[in-house]
Amino acid sequence: MSEHSHIRVRFAPSPTGYLHLGSARTGLYNYIFARQHEGTFILRIEDTDLSRSTDAAIVQIIASMKEMGLHWDEGPGVPGPHGPYRQTERDGIYHEYVETLLESGHLYPCFCTPGELEAERTAAQADGRGWVYSGRCRALAPEDVERRRAAGEPHTLRVRVPAGRTVFHDILRGEVAFENETMGDFIVQRSDGTVTYNLAVVVDDVTMEITHVIRGDDHISNTPKQVVIYEALGAGVPEFLHMPLLFGTDKKKLSKRHGATKLEQLTAEGFLVEVVRNYLCFLSAEFDETMITWSLDDLVRDFDVTRLGTSPSIFDPEKLRWMNGRYLRAMTDEWLGGRLVEYLTRVGFYGDPAGVGELAAHGPQALAAAVEGAETEHLPPTVPDEEQEALTREVAPLVHEKLEVLADFVPMAGWFFRPLAFAPEALERLRGTGGAAETLAAAAAGLRDLEPWDVPAIESLVRDLPATLELKPKAVFAALRLGMSGQSVTPGLFESLWVLGRDQAVARLEQTAALLV
RNA sequence: GCCCCCAUCGUCUAGCGGCCUAGGACACCGGCCUUUCAAGCCGGCGGCACGGAUUCGAAUUCCGUUGGGGGCACCA
């Protein structure tokens, strides 16, 4: 492959479910690599497995790709010279190539029945050998073959794998070699006439003029078979880059059991796509704090896909959370306000602050599960009214330093959006605090005529309270915090009172005071 | 079972023969700051899987062992 040839890469997910993070990462790397070399990024849908592929999955995959900003140059919705881009629509092309291969003698018909193959397999197993096809039909006399085909005897087509070994180059690992005898003459066309995965990929990659195949590690042992086909076709073999797999905390391939493993779920928990994208790149690579706030373009400019590690990495939600918090803190209050409005709309917060608050109390995952699980029924997106949106933007600066994921906003500041309510223990705690009633009454009275109504004035009023009431500062602050919010953890007290506004603040403190007598 | 890939703190990693009594980040623990919770700052805990070989010298090279993972289909 010449250094100067135009680079073409493809991302080829099979639409058998949503796009999980491992695949998302493969897509990301392909995209970055393509853009880095001013090459072409192709999206191909490998849907030959009709029983497991769904259109819904295709829609989801496309949505995830777009959300990550991975726009393709050729693929579904973007016609190109090498289409179509769904394998189910490429059947004719595959069979052309099968014909060629048959004529050149690289393929031969095999009449072995599934039962016979099964017998071979069990025999091999009894011997403790790994099973490969014996090649029984390889040397059938041409007349026999003709006669049996004419008789309509069912048969598959197998590749006549040459003796020797197959070596290919992997950008991350260098030369990888396989003894050809370990792959046996594998099937390339089933007895029902449909073509097999390994053939389809190669034909696709050849016809789409793919120069670099960037995919998961789990394809390494398929690669020699594919190389044999490339060679039979007389086609140039592309460069390979097999990325290490992504594991869950149990060191198993990432799957649904590991909690949030798809982008939508993560964003429903309040993670930012930008951060997820960066995190996916930092796995298997050196971590650098300055990269936390990188954009996709920054990744294209400075992230080197070819310098990845080769050992599998474990997806660590803790570090992602930390990164997400770091990212949020690096942004402006205005930006945060906007993202918060967007996020809270999506999770239905504005329609039911109390209900969503209850869910969020069980953690972001619980909230995400509700959003994801019931999409349109349980928690439909709810657009904020003007007041709610303004309040969100006002509160944003108060919680800015504390947020790790956007969902944290709800337990922290959700009380601004609903009438005063106490958890049972909270009110008990307040009753047990000496002087709570007096504190609340004094503060309410002071706030009623406070001039000017601003944070410094509120602060000096509150700070004077302990002395005048002869109470400990801690007790005063705790009483006010609980009295205003019903919660023991809130943003800064003075700022919160100010955002609440004079009327609300006074009313809430008085309301709580009344509960104490 | 056979083939292939992988192997540095719990996790992500730096390291590509001497700069390593192995560096950073998350998590954890302690301290400071402080009206709560965080954030921030400072400090601590913690690792080269094992055994050989090469070498003046090995985390770094080679060979084994062990461990983990992936692939072995008329799945993709």
Coordinates of N, CA and C (backbone and C1' of nucleotides) in Angstrom, one line a residue, chain B residues 1-64:
Chain B
rG1 P -7.7 -27.8 27.6 O5' -7.7 -28.4 26.1 C5' -7.3 -29.7 25.9 C4' -7.5 -30.1 24.5 C3' -6.8 -29.1 23.5 O3' -5.5 -29.6 23.2 C1' -9.1 -29.3 22.9
rC2 P -4.3 -28.5 23.0 O5' -4.6 -27.9 21.6 C5' -4.3 -28.6 20.4 C4' -4.9 -27.9 19.2 C3' -4.3 -26.5 19.0 O3' -3.0 -26.5 18.4 C1' -6.7 -26.4 18.8
rC3 P -2.0 -25.4 18.8 O5' -2.5 -24.1 18.1 C5' -2.5 -24.0 16.6 C4' -3.2 -22.8 16.2 C3' -2.7 -21.5 16.8 O3' -1.6 -21.0 16.1 C1' -5.1 -21.5 16.9
rC4 P -0.5 -20.1 16.9 O5' -1.3 -18.7 17.1 C5' -1.5 -17.9 15.9 C4' -2.4 -16.8 16.3 C3' -1.9 -15.8 17.4 O3' -1.0 -14.9 16.9 C1' -4.2 -16.4 17.9
rC5 P 0.1 -14.2 17.9 O5' -0.9 -13.2 18.7 C5' -1.5 -12.1 18.1 C4' -2.4 -11.4 19.1 C3' -1.7 -11.0 20.4 O3' -1.0 -9.7 20.2 C1' -3.7 -12.0 21.0
rC6 P 0.3 -9.4 21.0 O5' -0.3 -9.2 22.5 C5' -1.1 -8.1 22.8 C4' -1.7 -8.2 24.2 C3' -0.7 -8.3 25.3 O3' -0.2 -7.0 25.7 C1' -2.4 -9.9 25.6
rA7 P 1.2 -6.9 26.4 O5' 0.9 -7.4 27.9 C5' -0.2 -6.6 28.6 C4' -0.2 -7.2 30.0 C3' 1.1 -7.1 30.7 O3' 1.2 -6.3 31.9 C1' 0.5 -9.4 30.6
rU8 P 0.0 -5.4 32.5 O5' 1.0 -4.7 33.6 C5' 1.9 -5.5 34.3 C4' 2.7 -4.6 35.2 C3' 1.9 -3.6 36.0 O3' 1.5 -4.2 37.2 C1' 3.7 -2.5 34.9
rC9 P -0.1 -4.2 37.5 O5' -0.1 -3.0 38.5 C5' -1.3 -2.7 39.3 C4' -0.9 -2.1 40.6 C3' -2.1 -1.5 41.4 O3' -2.3 -2.3 42.6 C1' -0.2 0.0 41.3
rG10 P -2.7 -3.9 42.5 O5' -4.3 -3.7 42.2 C5' -5.1 -4.8 42.2 C4' -6.5 -4.3 41.9 C3' -6.6 -3.5 40.5 O3' -6.8 -4.4 39.5 C1' -7.6 -2.2 42.3
rU11 P -6.2 -4.1 38.0 O5' -7.0 -2.8 37.6 C5' -8.4 -3.0 37.2 C4' -8.8 -1.6 36.6 C3' -7.9 -1.0 35.6 O3' -8.2 -1.6 34.3 C1' -8.4 0.6 37.2
rC12 P -7.0 -1.6 33.2 O5' -6.9 -0.1 32.8 C5' -8.0 0.5 32.1 C4' -7.6 1.9 31.7 C3' -6.3 2.0 31.0 O3' -6.4 1.7 29.6 C1' -6.3 3.6 32.7
rU13 P -5.2 1.0 28.9 O5' -4.1 2.2 28.9 C5' -2.8 2.1 29.0 C4' -2.1 3.3 29.5 C3' -0.6 3.4 29.4 O3' -0.2 3.8 28.1 C1' -1.4 4.1 31.6
rA14 P 1.2 3.4 27.6 O5' 2.2 4.3 28.4 C5' 2.1 5.7 28.2 C4' 3.3 6.3 29.0 C3' 4.6 5.8 28.7 O3' 5.1 6.3 27.4 C1' 4.4 6.2 31.0
rG15 P 5.9 5.3 26.4 O5' 7.2 4.8 27.2 C5' 8.1 5.8 27.8 C4' 8.9 5.1 28.8 C3' 9.8 4.0 28.2 O3' 11.1 4.4 28.4 C1' 8.5 3.2 30.1
rC16 P 12.1 4.5 27.3 O5' 12.4 3.0 27.1 C5' 13.2 2.6 26.1 C4' 12.5 1.4 25.5 C3' 13.2 0.9 24.2 O3' 14.2 0.0 24.5 C1' 10.9 1.1 23.8
rG17 P 15.7 0.3 23.9 O5' 16.6 -0.1 25.1 C5' 16.1 -0.7 26.3 C4' 17.1 -0.6 27.4 C3' 18.3 0.3 27.1 O3' 18.1 1.6 27.6 C1' 19.0 -1.9 27.8
rG18 P 18.1 2.4 28.6 O5' 18.6 1.6 30.0 C5' 18.2 2.0 31.3 C4' 19.3 2.0 32.2 C3' 19.7 3.4 32.8 O3' 19.4 3.3 34.2 C1' 21.6 2.2 32.0
rC19 P 18.3 3.7 35.0 O5' 18.2 5.3 34.7 C5' 18.8 6.2 35.6 C4' 18.5 7.6 35.1 C3' 17.0 7.9 35.1 O3' 16.6 8.3 36.4 C1' 18.1 8.8 33.2
rC20 P 15.1 8.1 36.9 O5' 14.7 6.9 37.8 C5' 15.6 6.1 38.5 C4' 15.0 4.7 38.7 C3' 15.9 3.6 38.1 O3' 16.3 2.7 39.1 C1' 13.7 3.5 37.3
rU21 P 16.9 2.9 40.4 O5' 15.5 2.8 41.2 C5' 15.2 1.5 41.7 C4' 14.8 1.6 43.1 C3' 13.6 2.5 43.4 O3' 12.4 1.8 43.2 C1' 15.3 3.0 45.0
rA22 P 11.0 2.6 42.8 O5' 11.2 2.7 41.2 C5' 11.4 3.9 40.6 C4' 10.6 4.0 39.3 C3' 9.1 4.2 39.5 O3' 8.8 5.6 39.6 C1' 9.4 2.4 38.1
rG23 P 8.1 6.3 40.9 O5' 7.5 7.5 40.2 C5' 8.3 8.6 39.7 C4' 7.6 9.2 38.5 C3' 6.1 9.4 38.7 O3' 5.7 10.6 39.4 C1' 6.5 8.4 36.6
rG24 P 4.5 10.5 40.3 O5' 3.3 10.8 39.2 C5' 3.3 12.0 38.5 C4' 2.3 11.9 37.4 C3' 0.8 11.7 37.8 O3' 0.2 12.9 38.3 C1' 1.3 10.3 36.0
rA25 P -0.9 12.9 39.3 O5' -2.2 12.2 38.5 C5' -2.8 13.0 37.5 C4' -3.9 12.2 36.9 C3' -4.9 11.6 37.9 O3' -5.8 12.6 38.3 C1' -4.2 9.9 36.3
rC26 P -6.6 12.4 39.7 O5' -7.6 11.2 39.4 C5' -8.7 11.3 38.5 C4' -9.4 10.0 38.5 C3' -9.9 9.5 39.8 O3' -11.1 10.1 40.2 C1' -8.9 7.7 38.6
rA27 P -11.4 10.3 41.7 O5' -11.4 8.9 42.3 C5' -12.5 8.0 42.1 C4' -12.2 6.6 42.7 C3' -11.9 6.7 44.2 O3' -13.1 6.7 44.9 C1' -10.3 5.3 43.1
rC28 P -13.2 7.5 46.3 O5' -12.2 6.7 47.3 C5' -12.5 5.3 47.6 C4' -11.4 4.7 48.4 C3' -10.9 5.6 49.5 O3' -11.7 5.4 50.7 C1' -9.0 4.8 48.3
rC29 P -12.0 6.7 51.6 O5' -10.7 6.8 52.5 C5' -10.2 5.7 53.3 C4' -8.9 6.0 53.9 C3' -8.8 7.4 54.5 O3' -9.3 7.4 55.8 C1' -6.9 7.0 53.1
rG30 P -9.9 8.8 56.3 O5' -8.6 9.7 56.5 C5' -7.7 9.5 57.6 C4' -6.5 10.4 57.5 C3' -6.8 11.9 57.5 O3' -7.1 12.4 58.8 C1' -5.2 11.4 55.9
rG31 P -8.0 13.7 58.9 O5' -7.0 14.9 58.4 C5' -5.9 15.3 59.2 C4' -5.0 16.3 58.5 C3' -5.7 17.6 58.1 O3' -5.8 18.5 59.3 C1' -4.6 16.8 56.3
rC32 P -6.9 19.5 59.4 O5' -6.5 20.6 58.3 C5' -5.3 21.3 58.4 C4' -5.1 22.2 57.1 C3' -6.2 23.1 56.8 O3' -6.1 24.3 57.5 C1' -5.6 22.0 54.8
rC33 P -7.5 25.0 58.1 O5' -8.2 25.5 56.7 C5' -7.6 26.5 55.9 C4' -8.4 26.7 54.7 C3' -9.9 26.9 54.9 O3' -10.2 28.3 55.1 C1' -9.6 25.2 53.3
rU34 P -11.0 28.7 56.4 O5' -12.5 28.2 56.1 C5' -13.2 28.8 55.0 C4' -14.4 27.9 54.7 C3' -15.3 27.6 55.9 O3' -16.3 28.7 55.9 C1' -14.8 25.6 54.8
rU35 P -17.1 28.9 57.3 O5' -18.2 27.8 57.3 C5' -19.0 27.5 58.5 C4' -20.3 26.9 58.1 C3' -20.2 25.9 57.0 O3' -19.9 24.7 57.5 C1' -22.0 27.5 56.5
rU36 P -19.2 23.6 56.6 O5' -20.3 22.7 56.1 C5' -21.1 21.9 57.0 C4' -22.2 21.2 56.2 C3' -21.7 20.4 55.1 O3' -21.4 19.1 55.5 C1' -23.5 21.8 54.3
rC37 P -20.0 18.4 55.0 O5' -20.3 18.0 53.5 C5' -21.4 17.2 53.3 C4' -21.7 17.2 51.8 C3' -20.5 17.0 50.9 O3' -20.2 15.7 50.8 C1' -21.8 18.8 50.1
rA38 P -18.7 15.2 50.3 O5' -18.7 15.6 48.8 C5' -17.5 16.1 48.2 C4' -18.0 16.9 47.0 C3' -16.8 17.5 46.2 O3' -16.3 16.6 45.2 C1' -18.4 19.2 46.6
rA39 P -14.7 16.4 45.1 O5' -14.3 17.8 44.4 C5' -14.8 18.1 43.1 C4' -14.6 19.6 42.8 C3' -13.1 19.9 42.9 O3' -12.4 19.7 41.7 C1' -14.3 21.5 44.2
rG40 P -10.9 19.2 41.7 O5' -10.1 20.3 42.4 C5' -9.9 21.6 41.8 C4' -9.2 22.5 42.7 C3' -7.9 22.0 43.3 O3' -6.8 22.2 42.4 C1' -9.2 22.9 45.0
rC41 P -5.7 21.1 42.4 O5' -4.8 21.4 43.6 C5' -4.2 22.7 43.8 C4' -3.6 22.8 45.2 C3' -2.8 21.7 45.7 O3' -1.4 21.8 45.2 C1' -4.4 22.3 47.3
rC42 P -0.6 20.4 45.0 O5' -0.3 20.0 46.4 C5' 0.6 20.8 47.3 C4' 0.7 20.2 48.6 C3' 1.1 18.7 48.7 O3' 2.4 18.5 48.6 C1' -0.8 19.0 50.1
rG43 P 3.0 17.1 47.9 O5' 2.6 16.1 49.0 C5' 3.4 15.9 50.2 C4' 2.7 14.9 51.1 C3' 2.6 13.5 50.7 O3' 3.9 12.8 50.9 C1' 0.6 14.2 51.7
rG44 P 4.1 11.5 50.1 O5' 3.1 10.4 50.7 C5' 3.3 10.0 52.1 C4' 2.2 9.1 52.5 C3' 2.1 7.8 51.7 O3' 3.0 6.8 52.1 C1' 0.0 8.7 51.9
rC45 P 3.6 5.7 51.1 O5' 2.4 4.7 51.0 C5' 1.9 4.1 52.2 C4' 0.6 3.3 51.8 C3' 0.8 2.3 50.7 O3' 1.3 1.1 51.2 C1' -1.2 3.6 50.4
rG46 P 2.6 0.5 50.5 O5' 2.0 -0.1 49.1 C5' 1.0 -1.0 49.1 C4' 0.3 -1.0 47.7 C3' 1.3 -1.1 46.6 O3' 1.5 -2.5 46.3 C1' -0.2 0.7 46.1
rG47 P 3.0 -3.0 46.0 O5' 2.9 -3.1 44.4 C5' 2.0 -4.1 43.8 C4' 2.2 -4.0 42.3 C3' 3.6 -4.3 41.8 O3' 3.8 -5.7 41.8 C1' 2.7 -2.4 40.7
rC48 P 5.3 -6.2 41.8 O5' 6.0 -5.7 40.5 C5' 6.3 -6.6 39.4 C4' 5.8 -6.0 38.1 C3' 6.1 -6.8 36.9 O3' 4.9 -7.0 36.2 C1' 7.0 -4.6 36.7
rA49 P 4.7 -8.3 35.3 O5' 4.6 -9.4 36.5 C5' 3.7 -9.2 37.6 C4' 3.4 -10.5 38.1 C3' 4.5 -11.5 38.2 O3' 5.3 -11.4 39.4 C1' 2.7 -12.5 37.1
rC50 P 6.9 -11.5 39.3 O5' 7.1 -13.1 39.2 C5' 6.6 -14.0 40.2 C4' 6.7 -15.4 39.8 C3' 8.1 -15.8 39.3 O3' 9.0 -16.1 40.4 C1' 6.6 -16.5 37.7
rG51 P 10.6 -15.8 40.3 O5' 11.0 -16.9 39.2 C5' 10.9 -18.3 39.6 C4' 11.3 -19.2 38.4 C3' 12.7 -18.7 37.8 O3' 13.8 -19.1 38.6 C1' 11.1 -19.2 36.1
rG52 P 15.2 -18.6 38.2 O5' 15.7 -19.7 37.2 C5' 16.7 -19.4 36.3 C4' 16.5 -20.0 35.0 C3' 17.4 -19.4 33.9 O3' 18.7 -19.9 33.9 C1' 15.2 -19.5 33.1
rA53 P 19.9 -18.9 34.1 O5' 20.2 -18.5 32.6 C5' 20.2 -19.5 31.6 C4' 20.0 -18.9 30.2 C3' 20.8 -17.7 29.9 O3' 22.1 -18.0 29.5 C1' 18.6 -17.3 29.3
rU54 P 23.4 -17.0 29.8 O5' 23.1 -15.9 28.7 C5' 23.1 -16.1 27.3 C4' 22.8 -14.8 26.6 C3' 23.6 -13.6 27.0 O3' 24.9 -13.6 26.4 C1' 21.4 -13.0 26.9
rU55 P 26.2 -13.4 27.3 O5' 26.1 -11.9 27.7 C5' 26.0 -10.9 26.7 C4' 25.7 -9.6 27.3 C3' 26.5 -9.2 28.6 O3' 27.7 -8.7 28.3 C1' 24.2 -8.8 28.9
rC56 P 29.0 -9.1 29.2 O5' 28.7 -8.3 30.5 C5' 29.5 -8.6 31.7 C4' 29.2 -7.6 32.8 C3' 27.7 -7.3 33.0 O3' 27.2 -8.2 34.0 C1' 28.9 -5.3 32.7
rG57 P 25.7 -8.8 33.7 O5' 24.8 -7.5 33.8 C5' 24.5 -6.9 35.1 C4' 23.8 -5.6 34.9 C3' 22.4 -5.7 34.3 O3' 21.4 -6.1 35.2 C1' 23.6 -3.9 33.3
rA58 P 20.3 -7.2 34.8 O5' 19.0 -6.4 35.1 C5' 18.7 -5.1 34.7 C4' 17.3 -5.0 34.0 C3' 16.5 -6.3 34.4 O3' 15.7 -6.1 35.5 C1' 16.6 -6.0 32.0
rA59 P 14.7 -4.8 35.8 O5' 13.3 -5.0 34.9 C5' 12.2 -5.6 35.5 C4' 11.0 -5.5 34.5 C3' 11.4 -5.5 33.1 O3' 11.3 -6.8 32.6 C1' 10.1 -3.6 33.5
rU60 P 12.0 -7.4 31.3 O5' 11.9 -6.2 30.2 C5' 11.0 -6.2 29.2 C4' 11.1 -4.9 28.4 C3' 12.1 -4.9 27.3 O3' 11.4 -4.7 26.0 C1' 12.5 -3.1 28.7
rU61 P 10.9 -6.0 25.3 O5' 12.2 -6.7 24.8 C5' 12.9 -6.4 23.6 C4' 13.8 -7.4 23.2 C3' 13.3 -8.9 23.4 O3' 12.6 -9.3 22.2 C1' 15.4 -8.7 24.4
rC62 P 11.5 -10.4 22.3 O5' 12.4 -11.7 22.5 C5' 13.2 -12.2 21.4 C4' 13.8 -13.5 21.9 C3' 12.9 -14.5 22.4 O3' 12.3 -15.3 21.4 C1' 14.7 -14.3 23.9
rC63 P 10.8 -15.9 21.7 O5' 11.2 -17.1 22.7 C5' 12.0 -18.2 22.2 C4' 12.2 -19.1 23.3 C3' 10.9 -19.5 24.0 O3' 10.2 -20.5 23.3 C1' 12.6 -19.0 25.6
rG64 P 8.8 -20.9 23.7 O5' 9.0 -22.0 24.8 C5' 8.0 -22.5 25.6 C4' 8.5 -22.8 27.0 C3' 7.4 -22.7 28.0 O3' 6.7 -23.9 28.0 C1' 9.3 -21.5 28.8

